[in-house]
mmCIF file of C-alpha atoms and ligand atoms in Angstrom:
data_model
loop_
_atom_site.group_PDB
_atom_site.id
_atom_site.type_symbol
_atom_site.label_atom_id
_atom_site.label_comp_id
_atom_site.label_asym_id
_atom_site.label_seq_id
_atom_site.Cartn_x
_atom_site.Cartn_y
_atom_site.Cartn_z
ATOM 1 C CA MET A 1 4.600 6.478 20.631
ATOM 2 C CA PRO A 2 4.706 8.236 17.503
ATOM 3 C CA ASP A 3 1.879 7.773 14.948
ATOM 4 C CA ARG A 4 2.215 4.382 12.888
ATOM 5 C CA ALA A 5 0.440 6.123 9.923
ATOM 6 C CA MET A 6 2.761 9.082 9.724
ATOM 7 C CA SER A 7 6.012 7.148 10.413
ATOM 8 C CA PHE A 8 6.902 6.949 6.894
ATOM 9 C CA GLY A 9 8.562 10.465 6.333
ATOM 10 C CA ALA A 10 11.404 9.993 8.493
ATOM 11 C CA VAL A 11 12.792 7.391 6.102
ATOM 12 C CA ALA A 12 11.561 8.774 2.711
ATOM 13 C CA ALA A 13 14.568 8.197 0.878
ATOM 14 C CA ALA A 14 15.172 4.672 2.212
ATOM 15 C CA TYR A 15 11.713 4.134 1.359
ATOM 16 C CA GLU A 16 12.480 5.218 -2.296
ATOM 17 C CA ARG A 17 15.392 3.259 -2.646
ATOM 18 C CA PHE A 18 14.176 -0.168 -0.865
ATOM 19 C CA ARG A 19 10.451 -0.816 -1.601
ATOM 20 C CA PRO A 20 9.879 -2.199 -5.265
ATOM 21 C CA GLU A 21 8.134 -0.615 -7.863
ATOM 22 C CA TYR A 22 4.606 -2.060 -8.629
ATOM 23 C CA PRO A 23 4.417 -4.194 -12.063
ATOM 24 C CA VAL A 24 2.716 -3.286 -15.173
ATOM 25 C CA GLU A 25 0.439 -6.273 -14.525
ATOM 26 C CA LEU A 26 -1.336 -4.153 -12.069
ATOM 27 C CA SER A 27 -2.048 -1.335 -14.340
ATOM 28 C CA ASP A 28 -3.154 -3.911 -16.768
ATOM 29 C CA LEU A 29 -5.523 -5.452 -14.359
ATOM 30 C CA VAL A 30 -7.097 -2.245 -13.358
ATOM 31 C CA THR A 31 -7.449 -1.061 -17.073
ATOM 32 C CA ALA A 32 -9.146 -4.181 -18.137
ATOM 33 C CA TYR A 33 -11.452 -4.152 -15.277
ATOM 34 C CA ALA A 34 -12.461 -0.730 -16.018
ATOM 35 C CA GLY A 35 -13.524 -1.710 -19.420
ATOM 36 C CA ARG A 36 -13.264 1.793 -20.806
ATOM 37 C CA PRO A 37 -10.386 4.149 -20.964
ATOM 38 C CA VAL A 38 -8.935 5.721 -17.551
ATOM 39 C CA ARG A 39 -8.350 9.368 -18.235
ATOM 40 C CA THR A 40 -7.928 10.767 -14.476
ATOM 41 C CA ALA A 41 -7.156 9.400 -11.337
ATOM 42 C CA LEU A 42 -6.854 10.246 -7.708
ATOM 43 C CA GLU A 43 -4.047 8.320 -5.466
ATOM 44 C CA ILE A 44 -4.694 8.391 -1.964
ATOM 45 C CA GLY A 45 -1.355 8.153 0.254
ATOM 46 C CA ALA A 46 1.010 8.372 -2.569
ATOM 47 C CA GLY A 47 4.177 8.038 -0.614
ATOM 48 C CA THR A 48 7.369 8.777 -2.803
ATOM 49 C CA GLY A 49 5.134 8.138 -5.851
ATOM 50 C CA LYS A 50 5.730 4.315 -6.810
ATOM 51 C CA ALA A 51 2.428 3.520 -7.876
ATOM 52 C CA THR A 52 1.726 7.003 -9.300
ATOM 53 C CA ARG A 53 4.452 6.544 -11.915
ATOM 54 C CA LEU A 54 2.837 3.270 -12.986
ATOM 55 C CA PHE A 55 -0.375 4.899 -14.041
ATOM 56 C CA ALA A 56 1.210 8.028 -15.043
ATOM 57 C CA ARG A 57 3.617 6.235 -17.612
ATOM 58 C CA ARG A 58 0.389 4.858 -18.901
ATOM 59 C CA GLY A 59 -1.080 8.258 -20.021
ATOM 60 C CA VAL A 60 -3.662 8.419 -16.863
ATOM 61 C CA MET A 61 -3.501 12.179 -15.482
ATOM 62 C CA VAL A 62 -2.909 11.173 -11.816
ATOM 63 C CA THR A 63 -3.442 13.656 -8.996
ATOM 64 C CA ALA A 64 -1.056 12.229 -5.888
ATOM 65 C CA THR A 65 -2.394 13.073 -2.790
ATOM 66 C CA GLU A 66 -0.207 12.353 0.721
ATOM 67 C CA PRO A 67 -0.217 14.079 3.861
ATOM 68 C CA ASP A 68 3.324 13.643 4.804
ATOM 69 C CA GLY A 69 5.611 16.607 3.260
ATOM 70 C CA SER A 70 8.757 14.643 3.154
ATOM 71 C CA MET A 71 7.056 11.717 0.975
ATOM 72 C CA LEU A 72 5.764 14.102 -1.318
ATOM 73 C CA ALA A 73 8.846 15.852 -1.678
ATOM 74 C CA GLN A 74 10.526 12.242 -2.541
ATOM 75 C CA LEU A 75 7.578 11.960 -5.134
ATOM 76 C CA ARG A 76 7.756 15.032 -6.818
ATOM 77 C CA LYS A 77 11.461 14.205 -7.852
ATOM 78 C CA ASN A 78 10.163 10.849 -9.275
ATOM 79 C CA VAL A 79 6.906 11.800 -11.346
ATOM 80 C CA PRO A 80 6.265 12.728 -14.546
ATOM 81 C CA ALA A 81 5.223 16.436 -14.973
ATOM 82 C CA THR A 82 1.672 15.599 -16.054
ATOM 83 C CA VAL A 83 1.159 14.555 -12.243
ATOM 84 C CA GLY A 84 -0.536 16.896 -9.929
ATOM 85 C CA THR A 85 0.357 16.672 -6.210
ATOM 86 C CA MET A 86 -1.231 17.892 -3.078
ATOM 87 C CA GLN A 87 -0.171 17.770 0.355
ATOM 88 C CA ALA A 88 -3.523 16.152 2.106
ATOM 89 C CA ALA A 89 -4.550 13.211 4.148
ATOM 90 C CA PHE A 90 -7.501 11.209 2.983
ATOM 91 C CA GLU A 91 -9.927 12.631 5.416
ATOM 92 C CA GLU A 92 -9.046 16.326 4.166
ATOM 93 C CA LEU A 93 -10.156 15.570 0.645
ATOM 94 C CA ARG A 94 -13.211 17.171 -0.353
ATOM 95 C CA PRO A 95 -15.582 16.414 -2.971
ATOM 96 C CA GLY A 96 -14.912 18.468 -6.199
ATOM 97 C CA GLU A 97 -13.547 17.116 -9.395
ATOM 98 C CA ARG A 98 -14.352 13.631 -9.852
ATOM 99 C CA TYR A 99 -11.936 10.869 -11.032
ATOM 100 C CA GLY A 100 -12.467 7.630 -13.391
ATOM 101 C CA LEU A 101 -10.119 5.868 -11.040
ATOM 102 C CA VAL A 102 -9.626 6.471 -7.197
ATOM 103 C CA TYR A 103 -6.745 4.235 -5.855
ATOM 104 C CA ALA A 104 -4.413 3.615 -2.847
ATOM 105 C CA ALA A 105 -1.354 1.629 -2.769
ATOM 106 C CA ALA A 106 -0.688 0.162 0.869
ATOM 107 C CA ALA A 107 -2.082 3.217 2.385
ATOM 108 C CA LEU A 108 -5.834 2.552 2.608
ATOM 109 C CA HIS A 109 -5.743 0.911 6.308
ATOM 110 C CA TRP A 110 -4.191 4.298 7.432
ATOM 111 C CA THR A 111 -7.098 6.316 6.655
ATOM 112 C CA ASN A 112 -9.982 6.875 8.974
ATOM 113 C CA PRO A 113 -12.983 4.315 8.568
ATOM 114 C CA GLU A 114 -15.549 6.828 9.320
ATOM 115 C CA GLY A 115 -17.088 8.258 6.068
ATOM 116 C CA ARG A 116 -14.314 6.402 4.102
ATOM 117 C CA TRP A 117 -16.660 4.930 1.303
ATOM 118 C CA SER A 118 -18.892 7.996 0.743
ATOM 119 C CA ARG A 119 -15.866 10.185 0.487
ATOM 120 C CA ILE A 120 -14.398 7.592 -2.173
ATOM 121 C CA ALA A 121 -17.803 7.519 -3.937
ATOM 122 C CA ALA A 122 -17.845 11.383 -3.934
ATOM 123 C CA LEU A 123 -14.752 11.671 -5.683
ATOM 124 C CA LEU A 124 -15.492 8.962 -8.400
ATOM 125 C CA GLU A 125 -17.186 9.545 -11.976
ATOM 126 C CA PRO A 126 -20.389 7.107 -11.971
ATOM 127 C CA GLY A 127 -18.946 4.026 -13.063
ATOM 128 C CA GLY A 128 -15.593 4.774 -11.863
ATOM 129 C CA VAL A 129 -13.297 2.277 -10.403
ATOM 130 C CA PHE A 130 -11.844 2.130 -6.987
ATOM 131 C CA ALA A 131 -8.659 -0.085 -6.386
ATOM 132 C CA SER A 132 -6.561 -0.715 -3.117
ATOM 133 C CA PHE A 133 -3.658 -3.085 -3.596
ATOM 134 C CA GLY A 134 -0.696 -4.051 -1.319
ATOM 135 C CA GLY A 135 0.836 -6.872 0.434
ATOM 136 C CA PRO A 136 3.363 -8.180 2.875
ATOM 137 C CA PHE A 137 7.049 -9.139 2.181
ATOM 138 C CA ARG A 138 7.733 -12.377 3.710
ATOM 139 C CA PRO A 139 11.086 -14.800 3.363
ATOM 140 C CA ALA A 140 10.073 -17.725 1.229
ATOM 141 C CA ASP A 141 11.949 -20.085 3.038
ATOM 142 C CA PRO A 142 9.843 -21.094 6.370
ATOM 143 C CA ALA A 143 13.222 -21.726 8.205
ATOM 144 C CA VAL A 144 14.356 -18.280 7.453
ATOM 145 C CA GLN A 145 10.675 -16.803 8.513
ATOM 146 C CA GLU A 146 11.048 -18.726 11.483
ATOM 147 C CA ALA A 147 14.455 -17.282 12.167
ATOM 148 C CA VAL A 148 13.751 -13.846 11.679
ATOM 149 C CA ARG A 149 10.373 -14.123 13.728
ATOM 150 C CA ALA A 150 12.207 -15.471 16.798
ATOM 151 C CA ALA A 151 15.041 -12.587 16.364
ATOM 152 C CA ARG A 152 12.214 -9.994 16.431
ATOM 153 C CA ALA A 153 9.965 -11.537 19.233
ATOM 154 C CA PRO A 154 11.444 -10.036 22.216
ATOM 155 C CA PHE A 155 10.927 -6.603 20.914
ATOM 156 C CA LEU A 156 7.827 -7.077 18.405
ATOM 157 C CA GLU A 157 5.373 -9.821 17.983
ATOM 158 C CA SER A 158 4.665 -8.858 14.174
ATOM 159 C CA ASP A 159 5.570 -6.527 11.807
ATOM 160 C CA GLU A 160 2.533 -6.844 9.889
ATOM 161 C CA ILE A 161 -0.946 -4.859 9.779
ATOM 162 C CA PRO A 162 -3.603 -6.524 11.230
ATOM 163 C CA SER A 163 -7.225 -6.758 9.071
ATOM 164 C CA PRO A 164 -8.630 -3.713 9.797
ATOM 165 C CA ASP A 165 -12.239 -5.370 10.214
ATOM 166 C CA GLY A 166 -10.813 -8.523 11.665
ATOM 167 C CA THR A 167 -11.337 -10.689 8.605
ATOM 168 C CA PRO A 168 -9.335 -13.942 9.508
ATOM 169 C CA PRO A 169 -6.706 -14.723 7.037
ATOM 170 C CA ASP A 170 -8.242 -17.833 5.633
ATOM 171 C CA HIS A 171 -11.210 -16.190 4.432
ATOM 172 C CA THR A 172 -11.353 -15.801 0.567
ATOM 173 C CA MET A 173 -12.506 -12.339 0.617
ATOM 174 C CA GLN A 174 -10.184 -10.141 2.468
ATOM 175 C CA TRP A 175 -10.647 -6.451 3.602
ATOM 176 C CA PRO A 176 -11.438 -4.061 1.954
ATOM 177 C CA GLY A 177 -13.047 -6.044 -0.513
ATOM 178 C CA THR A 178 -15.259 -7.152 2.658
ATOM 179 C CA GLU A 179 -16.629 -3.692 3.263
ATOM 180 C CA LEU A 180 -16.725 -3.143 -0.333
ATOM 181 C CA GLN A 181 -19.349 -5.747 -0.945
ATOM 182 C CA GLN A 182 -21.263 -4.260 1.872
ATOM 183 C CA SER A 183 -21.015 -0.710 0.703
ATOM 184 C CA ARG A 184 -24.009 0.876 -1.070
ATOM 185 C CA TRP A 185 -21.973 2.865 -3.333
ATOM 186 C CA PHE A 186 -20.172 0.061 -4.929
ATOM 187 C CA THR A 187 -20.656 -2.946 -7.203
ATOM 188 C CA ASP A 188 -18.768 -6.021 -8.867
ATOM 189 C CA THR A 189 -16.087 -6.256 -6.092
ATOM 190 C CA GLN A 190 -12.964 -8.396 -7.278
ATOM 191 C CA GLN A 191 -10.082 -9.517 -5.455
ATOM 192 C CA SER A 192 -7.202 -10.684 -7.567
ATOM 193 C CA THR A 193 -3.514 -11.590 -6.589
ATOM 194 C CA ILE A 194 -0.481 -10.819 -8.692
ATOM 195 C CA GLU A 195 2.479 -13.108 -7.836
ATOM 196 C CA ARG A 196 5.526 -11.228 -7.140
ATOM 197 C CA ARG A 197 8.985 -12.953 -6.016
ATOM 198 C CA PHE A 198 12.311 -11.143 -5.326
ATOM 199 C CA MET A 199 16.184 -12.202 -4.644
ATOM 200 C CA MET A 200 17.567 -9.596 -2.520
ATOM 201 C CA SER A 201 20.683 -9.375 -0.347
ATOM 202 C CA ALA A 202 20.440 -9.420 3.378
ATOM 203 C CA ARG A 203 21.181 -5.837 3.599
ATOM 204 C CA ASP A 204 18.676 -4.981 0.875
ATOM 205 C CA TYR A 205 16.218 -7.075 3.194
ATOM 206 C CA ILE A 206 17.130 -5.219 6.393
ATOM 207 C CA GLY A 207 17.019 -1.963 4.094
ATOM 208 C CA HIS A 208 13.629 -2.713 3.301
ATOM 209 C CA LEU A 209 12.664 -3.667 7.013
ATOM 210 C CA SER A 210 13.704 0.456 7.816
ATOM 211 C CA THR A 211 10.848 1.356 5.890
ATOM 212 C CA VAL A 212 8.089 -0.882 7.585
ATOM 213 C CA SER A 213 6.025 1.048 10.307
ATOM 214 C CA ALA A 214 6.079 -1.348 12.951
ATOM 215 C CA TYR A 215 9.858 -0.733 13.307
ATOM 216 C CA LEU A 216 9.877 2.994 12.666
ATOM 217 C CA VAL A 217 7.658 3.604 15.843
ATOM 218 C CA LEU A 218 9.959 1.981 18.206
ATOM 219 C CA PRO A 219 12.838 3.655 19.837
ATOM 220 C CA ALA A 220 15.827 3.745 17.636
ATOM 221 C CA SER A 221 17.961 1.655 19.796
ATOM 222 C CA GLU A 222 15.554 -1.053 19.946
ATOM 223 C CA ARG A 223 15.013 -0.831 15.982
ATOM 224 C CA GLU A 224 18.915 -1.126 15.767
ATOM 225 C CA GLN A 225 18.960 -4.105 18.162
ATOM 226 C CA ILE A 226 15.981 -5.947 16.049
ATOM 227 C CA PHE A 227 17.857 -5.356 12.647
ATOM 228 C CA SER A 228 21.308 -6.681 14.023
ATOM 229 C CA ARG A 229 19.653 -9.675 15.651
ATOM 230 C CA ILE A 230 17.873 -10.143 12.355
ATOM 231 C CA MET A 231 21.011 -9.792 10.373
ATOM 232 C CA ARG A 232 22.807 -12.455 12.088
ATOM 233 C CA VAL A 233 20.240 -15.112 11.389
ATOM 234 C CA LEU A 234 19.965 -14.113 7.564
ATOM 235 C CA PRO A 235 21.553 -16.075 4.618
ATOM 236 C CA ASP A 236 23.341 -13.695 2.180
ATOM 237 C CA ARG A 237 20.608 -13.831 -0.043
ATOM 238 C CA ILE A 238 16.936 -14.304 0.406
ATOM 239 C CA GLU A 239 13.875 -15.250 -1.721
ATOM 240 C CA ILE A 240 10.955 -12.933 -0.863
ATOM 241 C CA PHE A 241 7.518 -13.441 -1.559
ATOM 242 C CA ALA A 242 5.446 -10.367 -1.973
ATOM 243 C CA ASP A 243 2.303 -11.126 -3.505
ATOM 244 C CA LEU A 244 -0.074 -8.245 -4.092
ATOM 245 C CA THR A 245 -3.646 -8.571 -3.302
ATOM 246 C CA VAL A 246 -5.817 -6.265 -5.615
ATOM 247 C CA HIS A 247 -9.189 -5.164 -4.660
ATOM 248 C CA LEU A 248 -11.407 -3.707 -7.367
ATOM 249 C CA ALA A 249 -14.807 -2.162 -7.080
ATOM 250 C CA ARG A 250 -17.033 -0.101 -9.502
ATOM 251 C CA ARG A 251 -19.085 2.809 -8.367
ATOM 252 C CA HIS A 252 -22.636 2.682 -8.821
ATOM 253 C CA HIS A 253 -24.088 4.974 -11.445
ATOM 254 C CA GLU A 254 -26.635 6.320 -9.224
ATOM 255 C CA ASP A 255 -26.090 7.627 -5.981
HETATM 256 C C1 SAM B 1 3.096 2.240 3.057
HETATM 257 S S1 SAM B 1 3.104 3.638 2.475
HETATM 258 C C2 SAM B 1 2.602 3.660 0.836
HETATM 259 C C3 SAM B 1 3.136 4.666 -0.009
HETATM 260 C C4 SAM B 1 2.975 4.427 -1.546
HETATM 261 N N1 SAM B 1 1.402 4.478 -1.832
HETATM 262 C C5 SAM B 1 3.543 2.965 -1.900
HETATM 263 O O1 SAM B 1 2.785 2.308 -2.168
HETATM 264 O O2 SAM B 1 4.782 2.958 -2.070
HETATM 265 C C6 SAM B 1 1.658 4.418 3.360
HETATM 266 C C7 SAM B 1 1.474 6.097 2.985
HETATM 267 O O3 SAM B 1 0.285 6.375 3.613
HETATM 268 C C8 SAM B 1 0.086 7.523 3.879
HETATM 269 N N2 SAM B 1 -0.885 7.989 5.050
HETATM 270 C C9 SAM B 1 -0.860 7.823 6.087
HETATM 271 N N3 SAM B 1 -2.062 8.099 6.778
HETATM 272 C C10 SAM B 1 -2.789 8.739 5.788
HETATM 273 C C11 SAM B 1 -4.189 9.191 5.331
HETATM 274 N N4 SAM B 1 -4.642 9.493 6.681
HETATM 275 N N5 SAM B 1 -4.297 9.820 4.399
HETATM 276 C C12 SAM B 1 -3.645 9.432 3.121
HETATM 277 N N6 SAM B 1 -2.467 8.904 3.434
HETATM 278 C C13 SAM B 1 -1.920 8.468 4.555
HETATM 279 C C14 SAM B 1 1.401 8.041 4.371
HETATM 280 O O4 SAM B 1 2.121 9.071 4.753
HETATM 281 C C15 SAM B 1 2.319 6.682 3.583
HETATM 282 O O5 SAM B 1 2.974 7.709 2.414
#
């Protein structure tokens, strides 16, 4: 089976088209938490640059890193000239320059857990901020949610990503906040939710699903079958809940 983490490049153009932008409330939240001007940032797994744009537009000098060449090629079309880019997986990043902000948008769970927090700490200025955010897309109507689940079930139990450290969904603090709270390099871990609701056509919802890794790693014929089965049970327009969970933590001043 193809690697789920590296499945996105095949659909880079669809990713750019069907995934939503990140809201300005997100950069407001990060800036308010930082409590001081954020001048430089390093982004992990920047994809097509959806979160890169948000911070670059605020005047942050962002270095966007991304291992997939097709995603990075899309990103370069979409970001201001002030953005630096580097084709690299998180695991390939080496300490050197330190940043006021290190962040990952819907990408941290794809990175290797070994040495994750020491690597991030080494990339941050003392007192610098780490941010990780993302969240699933779910039909708001429970009946539609159930119809989609049943249409998918013969092929795929769930299209979501299980918690990397097994934190149950009803726990108040979710991953990676759970790990940040335990990490010797970080303090002041905070979890927030930014509410997001979308109305979209059935076709655009399927377009969105076509960028989700659980489907991307299936054989093309199965993927097509699932999408046509889901399409048949969808109303013309769907309301989507797509709340963003945001984790923030501050790097200690000392090592
Ligand atoms: C769901 S996409 C998110 C893209 C973008 N950050 C966004 O929010 O739109 C996940 C991204 O993580 C990247 N990725 C996968 N494995 C990675 C790794 N080990 N290090 C850094 N990025 C990785 C993928 O190539 C993909 O672009």
